PDB file of C-alpha atoms in Angstrom:
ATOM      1  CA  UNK P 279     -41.137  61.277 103.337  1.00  0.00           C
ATOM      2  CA  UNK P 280     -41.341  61.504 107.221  1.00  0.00           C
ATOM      3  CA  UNK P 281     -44.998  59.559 107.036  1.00  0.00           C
ATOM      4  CA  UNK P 282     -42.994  56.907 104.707  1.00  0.00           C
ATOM      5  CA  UNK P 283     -40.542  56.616 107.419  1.00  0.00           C
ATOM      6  CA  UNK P 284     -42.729  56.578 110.269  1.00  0.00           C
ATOM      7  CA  UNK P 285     -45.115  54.020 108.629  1.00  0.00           C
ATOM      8  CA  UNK P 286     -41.846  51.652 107.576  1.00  0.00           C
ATOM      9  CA  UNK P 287     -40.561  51.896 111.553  1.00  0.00           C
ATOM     10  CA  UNK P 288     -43.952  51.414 112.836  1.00  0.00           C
ATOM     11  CA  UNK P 289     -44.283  48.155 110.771  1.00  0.00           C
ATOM     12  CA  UNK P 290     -40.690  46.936 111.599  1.00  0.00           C
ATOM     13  CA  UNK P 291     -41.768  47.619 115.345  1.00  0.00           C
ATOM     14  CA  UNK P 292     -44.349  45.018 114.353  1.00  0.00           C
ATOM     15  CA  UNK P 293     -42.907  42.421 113.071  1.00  0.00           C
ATOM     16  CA  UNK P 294     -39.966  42.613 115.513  1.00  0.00           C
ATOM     17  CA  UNK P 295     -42.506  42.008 118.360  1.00  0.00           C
ATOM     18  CA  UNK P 296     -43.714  39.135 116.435  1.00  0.00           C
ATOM     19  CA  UNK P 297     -41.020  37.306 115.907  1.00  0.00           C
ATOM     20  CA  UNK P 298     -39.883  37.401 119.387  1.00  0.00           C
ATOM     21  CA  UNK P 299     -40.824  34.163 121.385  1.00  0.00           C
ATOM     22  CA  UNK P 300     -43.465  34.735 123.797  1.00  0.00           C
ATOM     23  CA  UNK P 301     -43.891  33.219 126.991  1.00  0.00           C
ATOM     24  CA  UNK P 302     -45.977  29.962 126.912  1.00  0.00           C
ATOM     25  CA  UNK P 303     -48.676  29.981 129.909  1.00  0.00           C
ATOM     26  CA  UNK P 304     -51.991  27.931 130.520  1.00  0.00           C
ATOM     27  CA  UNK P 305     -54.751  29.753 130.151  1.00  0.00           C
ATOM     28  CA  UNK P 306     -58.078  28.838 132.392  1.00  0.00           C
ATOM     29  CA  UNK P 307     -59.551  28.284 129.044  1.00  0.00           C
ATOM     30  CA  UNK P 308     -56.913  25.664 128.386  1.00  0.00           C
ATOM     31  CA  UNK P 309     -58.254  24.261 132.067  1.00  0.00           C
ATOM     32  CA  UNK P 310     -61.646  23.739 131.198  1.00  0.00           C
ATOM     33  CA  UNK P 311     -60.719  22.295 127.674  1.00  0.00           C
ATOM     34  CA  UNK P 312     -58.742  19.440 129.055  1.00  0.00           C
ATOM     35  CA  UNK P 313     -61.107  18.653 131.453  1.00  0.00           C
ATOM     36  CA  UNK P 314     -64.039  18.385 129.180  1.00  0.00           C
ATOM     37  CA  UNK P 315     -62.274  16.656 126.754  1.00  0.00           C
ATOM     38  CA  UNK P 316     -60.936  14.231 129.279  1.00  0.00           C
ATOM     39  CA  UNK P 317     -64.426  13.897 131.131  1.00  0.00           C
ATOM     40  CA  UNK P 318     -65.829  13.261 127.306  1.00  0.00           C
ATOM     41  CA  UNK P 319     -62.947  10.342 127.020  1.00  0.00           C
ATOM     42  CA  UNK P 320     -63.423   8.805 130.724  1.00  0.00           C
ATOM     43  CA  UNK P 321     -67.230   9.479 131.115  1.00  0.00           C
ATOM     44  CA  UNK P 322     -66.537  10.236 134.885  1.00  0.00           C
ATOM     45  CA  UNK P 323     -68.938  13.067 136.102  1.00  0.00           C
ATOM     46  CA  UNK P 324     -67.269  15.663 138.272  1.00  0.00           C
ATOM     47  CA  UNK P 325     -67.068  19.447 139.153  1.00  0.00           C
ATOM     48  CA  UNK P 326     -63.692  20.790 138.781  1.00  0.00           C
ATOM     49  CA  UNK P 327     -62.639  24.067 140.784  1.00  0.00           C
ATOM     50  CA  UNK P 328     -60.194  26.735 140.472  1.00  0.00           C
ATOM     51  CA  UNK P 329     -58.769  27.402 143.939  1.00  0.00           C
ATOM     52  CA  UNK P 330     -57.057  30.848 144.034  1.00  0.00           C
ATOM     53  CA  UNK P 331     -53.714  29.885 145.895  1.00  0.00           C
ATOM     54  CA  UNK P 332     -50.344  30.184 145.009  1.00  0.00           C
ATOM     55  CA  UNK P 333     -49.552  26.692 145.958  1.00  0.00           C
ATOM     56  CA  UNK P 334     -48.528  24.003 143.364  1.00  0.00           C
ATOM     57  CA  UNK P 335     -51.852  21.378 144.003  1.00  0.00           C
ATOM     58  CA  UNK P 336     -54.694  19.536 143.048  1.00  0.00           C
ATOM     59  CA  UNK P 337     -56.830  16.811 144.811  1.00  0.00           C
ATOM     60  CA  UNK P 338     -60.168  15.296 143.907  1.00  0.00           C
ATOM     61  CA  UNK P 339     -62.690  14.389 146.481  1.00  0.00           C
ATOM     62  CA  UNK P 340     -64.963  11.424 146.458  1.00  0.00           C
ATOM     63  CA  UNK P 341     -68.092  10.143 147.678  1.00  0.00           C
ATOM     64  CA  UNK P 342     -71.074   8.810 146.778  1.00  0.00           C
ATOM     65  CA  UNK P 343     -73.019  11.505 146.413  1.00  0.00           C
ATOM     66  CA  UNK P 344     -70.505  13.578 143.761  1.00  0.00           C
ATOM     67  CA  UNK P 345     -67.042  13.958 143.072  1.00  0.00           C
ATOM     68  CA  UNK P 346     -65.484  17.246 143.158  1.00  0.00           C
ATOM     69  CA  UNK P 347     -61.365  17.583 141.330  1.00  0.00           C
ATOM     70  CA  UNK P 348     -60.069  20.932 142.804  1.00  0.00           C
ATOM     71  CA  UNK P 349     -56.916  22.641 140.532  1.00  0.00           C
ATOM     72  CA  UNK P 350     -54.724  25.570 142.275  1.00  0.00           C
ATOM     73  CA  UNK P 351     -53.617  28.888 140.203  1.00  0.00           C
ATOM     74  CA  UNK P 352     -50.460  28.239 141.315  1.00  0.00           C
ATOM     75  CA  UNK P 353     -50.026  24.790 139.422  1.00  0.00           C
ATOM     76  CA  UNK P 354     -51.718  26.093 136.393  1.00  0.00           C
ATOM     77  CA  UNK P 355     -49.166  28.823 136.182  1.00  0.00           C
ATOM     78  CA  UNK P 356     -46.317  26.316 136.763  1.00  0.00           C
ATOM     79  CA  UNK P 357     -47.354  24.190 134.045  1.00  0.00           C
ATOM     80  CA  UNK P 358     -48.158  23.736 130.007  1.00  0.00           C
ATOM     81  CA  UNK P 359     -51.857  23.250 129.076  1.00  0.00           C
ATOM     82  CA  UNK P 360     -50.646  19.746 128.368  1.00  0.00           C
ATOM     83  CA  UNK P 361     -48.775  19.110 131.710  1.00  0.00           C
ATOM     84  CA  UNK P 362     -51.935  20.441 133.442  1.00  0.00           C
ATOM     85  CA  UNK P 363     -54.216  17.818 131.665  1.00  0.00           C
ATOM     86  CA  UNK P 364     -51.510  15.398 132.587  1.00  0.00           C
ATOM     87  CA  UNK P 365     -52.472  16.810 136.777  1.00  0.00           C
ATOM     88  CA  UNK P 366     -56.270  16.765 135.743  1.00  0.00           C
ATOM     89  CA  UNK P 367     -55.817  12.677 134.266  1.00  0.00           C
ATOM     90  CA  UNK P 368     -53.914  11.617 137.347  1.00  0.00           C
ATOM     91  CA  UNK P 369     -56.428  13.070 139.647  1.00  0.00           C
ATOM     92  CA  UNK P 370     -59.070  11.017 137.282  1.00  0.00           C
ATOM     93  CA  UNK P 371     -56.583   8.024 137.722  1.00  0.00           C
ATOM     94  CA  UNK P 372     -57.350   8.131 141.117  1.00  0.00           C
ATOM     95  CA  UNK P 373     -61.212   8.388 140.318  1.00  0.00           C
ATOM     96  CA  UNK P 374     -61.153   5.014 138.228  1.00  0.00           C
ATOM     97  CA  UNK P 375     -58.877   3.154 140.612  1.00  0.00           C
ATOM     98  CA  UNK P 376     -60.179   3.537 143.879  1.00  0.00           C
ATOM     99  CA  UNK P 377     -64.543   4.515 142.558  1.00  0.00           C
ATOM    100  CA  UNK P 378     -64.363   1.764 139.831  1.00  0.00           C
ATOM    101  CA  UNK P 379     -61.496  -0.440 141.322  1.00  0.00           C
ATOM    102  CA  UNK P 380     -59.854  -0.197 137.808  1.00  0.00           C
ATOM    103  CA  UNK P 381     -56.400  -2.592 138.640  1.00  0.00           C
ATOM    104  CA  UNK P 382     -55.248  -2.396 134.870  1.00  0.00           C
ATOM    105  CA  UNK P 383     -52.246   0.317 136.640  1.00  0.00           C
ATOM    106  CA  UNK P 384     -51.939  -2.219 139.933  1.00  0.00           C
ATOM    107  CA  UNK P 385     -51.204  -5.283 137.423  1.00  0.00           C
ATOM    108  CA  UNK P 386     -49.017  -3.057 135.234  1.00  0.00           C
ATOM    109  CA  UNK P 387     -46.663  -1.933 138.341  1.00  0.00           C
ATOM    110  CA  UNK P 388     -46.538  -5.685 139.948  1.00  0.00           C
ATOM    111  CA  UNK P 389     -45.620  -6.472 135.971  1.00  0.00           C
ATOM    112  CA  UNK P 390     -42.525  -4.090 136.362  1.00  0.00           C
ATOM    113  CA  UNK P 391     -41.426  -5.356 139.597  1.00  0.00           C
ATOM    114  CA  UNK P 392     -42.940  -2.562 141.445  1.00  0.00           C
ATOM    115  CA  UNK P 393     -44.042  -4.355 144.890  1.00  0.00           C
ATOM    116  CA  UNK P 394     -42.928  -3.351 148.356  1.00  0.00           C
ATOM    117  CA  UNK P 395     -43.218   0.049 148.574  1.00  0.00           C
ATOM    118  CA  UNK P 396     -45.657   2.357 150.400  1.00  0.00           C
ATOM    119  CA  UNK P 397     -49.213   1.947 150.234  1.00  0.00           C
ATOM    120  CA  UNK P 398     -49.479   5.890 149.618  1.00  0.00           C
ATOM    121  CA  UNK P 399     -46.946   5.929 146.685  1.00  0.00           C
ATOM    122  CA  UNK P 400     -48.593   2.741 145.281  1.00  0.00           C
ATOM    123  CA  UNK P 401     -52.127   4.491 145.214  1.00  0.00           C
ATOM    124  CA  UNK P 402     -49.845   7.535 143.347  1.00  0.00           C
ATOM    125  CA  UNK P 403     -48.035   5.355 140.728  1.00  0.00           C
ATOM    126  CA  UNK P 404     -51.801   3.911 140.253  1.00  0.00           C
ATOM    127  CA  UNK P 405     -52.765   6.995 139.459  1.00  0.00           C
ATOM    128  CA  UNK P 406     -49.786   8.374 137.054  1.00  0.00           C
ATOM    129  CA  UNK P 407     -50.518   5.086 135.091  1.00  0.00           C
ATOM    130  CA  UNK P 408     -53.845   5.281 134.866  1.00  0.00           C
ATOM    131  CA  UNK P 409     -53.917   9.114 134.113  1.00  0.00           C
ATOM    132  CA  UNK P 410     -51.226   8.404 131.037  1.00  0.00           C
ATOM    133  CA  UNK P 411     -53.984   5.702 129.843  1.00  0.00           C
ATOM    134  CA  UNK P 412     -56.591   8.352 129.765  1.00  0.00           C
ATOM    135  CA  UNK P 413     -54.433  10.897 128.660  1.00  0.00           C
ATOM    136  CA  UNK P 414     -53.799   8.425 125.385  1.00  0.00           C
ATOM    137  CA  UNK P 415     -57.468   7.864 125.244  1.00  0.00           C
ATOM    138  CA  UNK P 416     -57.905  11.362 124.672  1.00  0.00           C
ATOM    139  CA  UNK P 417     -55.667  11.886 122.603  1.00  0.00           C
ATOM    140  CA  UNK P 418     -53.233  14.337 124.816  1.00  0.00           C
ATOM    141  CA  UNK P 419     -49.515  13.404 124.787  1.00  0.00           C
ATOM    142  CA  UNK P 420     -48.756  10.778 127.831  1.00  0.00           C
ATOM    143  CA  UNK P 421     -45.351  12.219 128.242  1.00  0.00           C
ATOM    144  CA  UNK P 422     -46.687  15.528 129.568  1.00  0.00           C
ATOM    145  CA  UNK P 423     -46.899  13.552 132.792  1.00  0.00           C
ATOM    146  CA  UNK P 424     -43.085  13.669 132.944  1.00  0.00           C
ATOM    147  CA  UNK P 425     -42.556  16.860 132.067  1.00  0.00           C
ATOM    148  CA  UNK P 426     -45.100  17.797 134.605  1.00  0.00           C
ATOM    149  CA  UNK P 427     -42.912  16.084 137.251  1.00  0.00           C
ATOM    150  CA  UNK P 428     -39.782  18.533 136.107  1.00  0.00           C
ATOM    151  CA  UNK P 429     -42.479  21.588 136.954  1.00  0.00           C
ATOM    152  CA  UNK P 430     -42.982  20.526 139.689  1.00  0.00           C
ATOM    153  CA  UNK P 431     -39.681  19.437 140.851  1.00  0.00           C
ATOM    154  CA  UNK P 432     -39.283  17.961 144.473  1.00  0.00           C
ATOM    155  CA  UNK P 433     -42.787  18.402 145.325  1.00  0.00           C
ATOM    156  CA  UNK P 434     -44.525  15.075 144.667  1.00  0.00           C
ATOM    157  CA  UNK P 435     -44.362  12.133 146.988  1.00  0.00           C
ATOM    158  CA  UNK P 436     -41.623   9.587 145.685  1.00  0.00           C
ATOM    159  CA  UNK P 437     -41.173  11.657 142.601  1.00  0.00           C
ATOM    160  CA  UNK P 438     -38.169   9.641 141.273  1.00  0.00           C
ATOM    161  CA  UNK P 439     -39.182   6.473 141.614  1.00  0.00           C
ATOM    162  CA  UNK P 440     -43.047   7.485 140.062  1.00  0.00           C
ATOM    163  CA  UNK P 441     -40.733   9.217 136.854  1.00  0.00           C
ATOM    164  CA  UNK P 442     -39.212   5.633 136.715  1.00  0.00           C
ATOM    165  CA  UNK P 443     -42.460   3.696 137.002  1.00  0.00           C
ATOM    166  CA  UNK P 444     -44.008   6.124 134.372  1.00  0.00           C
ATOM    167  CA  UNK P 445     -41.357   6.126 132.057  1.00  0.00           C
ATOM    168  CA  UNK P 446     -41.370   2.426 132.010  1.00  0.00           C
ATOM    169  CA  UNK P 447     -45.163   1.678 131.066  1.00  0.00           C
ATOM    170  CA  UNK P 448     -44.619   5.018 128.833  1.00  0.00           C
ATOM    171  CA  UNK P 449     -42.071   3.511 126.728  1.00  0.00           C
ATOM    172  CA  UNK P 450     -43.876   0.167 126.552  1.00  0.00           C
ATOM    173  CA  UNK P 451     -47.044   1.472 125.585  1.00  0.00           C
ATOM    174  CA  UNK P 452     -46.054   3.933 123.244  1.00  0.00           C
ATOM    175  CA  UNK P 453     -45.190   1.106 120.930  1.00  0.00           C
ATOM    176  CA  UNK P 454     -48.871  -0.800 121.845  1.00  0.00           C
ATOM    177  CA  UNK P 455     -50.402   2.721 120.820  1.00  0.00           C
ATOM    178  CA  UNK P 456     -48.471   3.364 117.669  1.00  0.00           C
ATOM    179  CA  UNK P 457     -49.271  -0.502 116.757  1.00  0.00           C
ATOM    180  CA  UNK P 458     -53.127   0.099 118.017  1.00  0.00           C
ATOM    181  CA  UNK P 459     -53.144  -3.514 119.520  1.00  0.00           C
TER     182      UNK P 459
END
């Protein structure tokens, strides 16, 4: 009878710690899986890097020679898998606007009245919209970029007025990539 009881407690133990939520983190497996399936979606050969920092950042270098996207700990333990792919495409973004002078994102802000702001934040906003695009492309949820903003909250350049931006072409293309035009 005591076994019966013991096994009976043991298994509601169990099942209590199931059903409790547990903490959603990205993993550096989650890392490397948006970045290959984003490389495999863009084509752009690069070397990403874990930096061991505690500092919410990531930056990609370029030159002719190789390009090199460097990710913090501290962001990925910020962030959801998908807002981190969201950090990875942006970075990417930057890649295909500046290496391949991609201005699909330039024509897109000047389309939404975006025009006389910094050149900085411009070369940003660029980037966001270009880094939903590839997000889309492979197949991760655009929107992730603006729920990586809340993450990150106060940290990014002109952070409200890059939401905006993003939110715009976000609402307008989500209809373009329900319709597939």
């Amino acid at each position: 009878m005591k076994i019966l009881a013991f096994i009976i407690g043991g298994i509601g133990i169990v099942i209590g710690l199931l059903l409790l939520p547990l903490p959603k983190h990205t993993t550096l497996y989650d890392v490397y899986t948006a970045d290959y399936y984003l490389t495999k979606s863009t084509g752009i050969k690069h070397t990403l890097t874990i930096v061991e920092s505690e500092r919410i950042n990531a930056r990609i270098i370029m030159n002719p020679s190789y390009t090199h996207i460097y990710i913090n700990t501290g962001l990925i333990e910020a962030m959801e898998p998908d807002e981190v792919a969201s950090v990875l495409a942006h970075e990417l973004g930057h890649y295909k606007t500046v290496v391949l002078k991609d201005k699909r994102a330039l024509y897109t802000l000047i389309g939404y009245g975006i025009k006389d702001i910094d050149v900085d934040i411009a070369r940003e906003m660029e980037a966001d919209l270009e880094g939903a695009m590839i997000m889309m492309e492979a197949g991760y949820n655009p929107f992730a970029s603006l729920y990586a903003f809340d993450s990150w909250p106060n940290k990014w350049p002109a952070a409200l007025e890059r939401m905006s931006a993003l939110n715009l072409y976000l609402r307008d293309s989500r209809l373009i990539y329900k319709l597939g035009v």
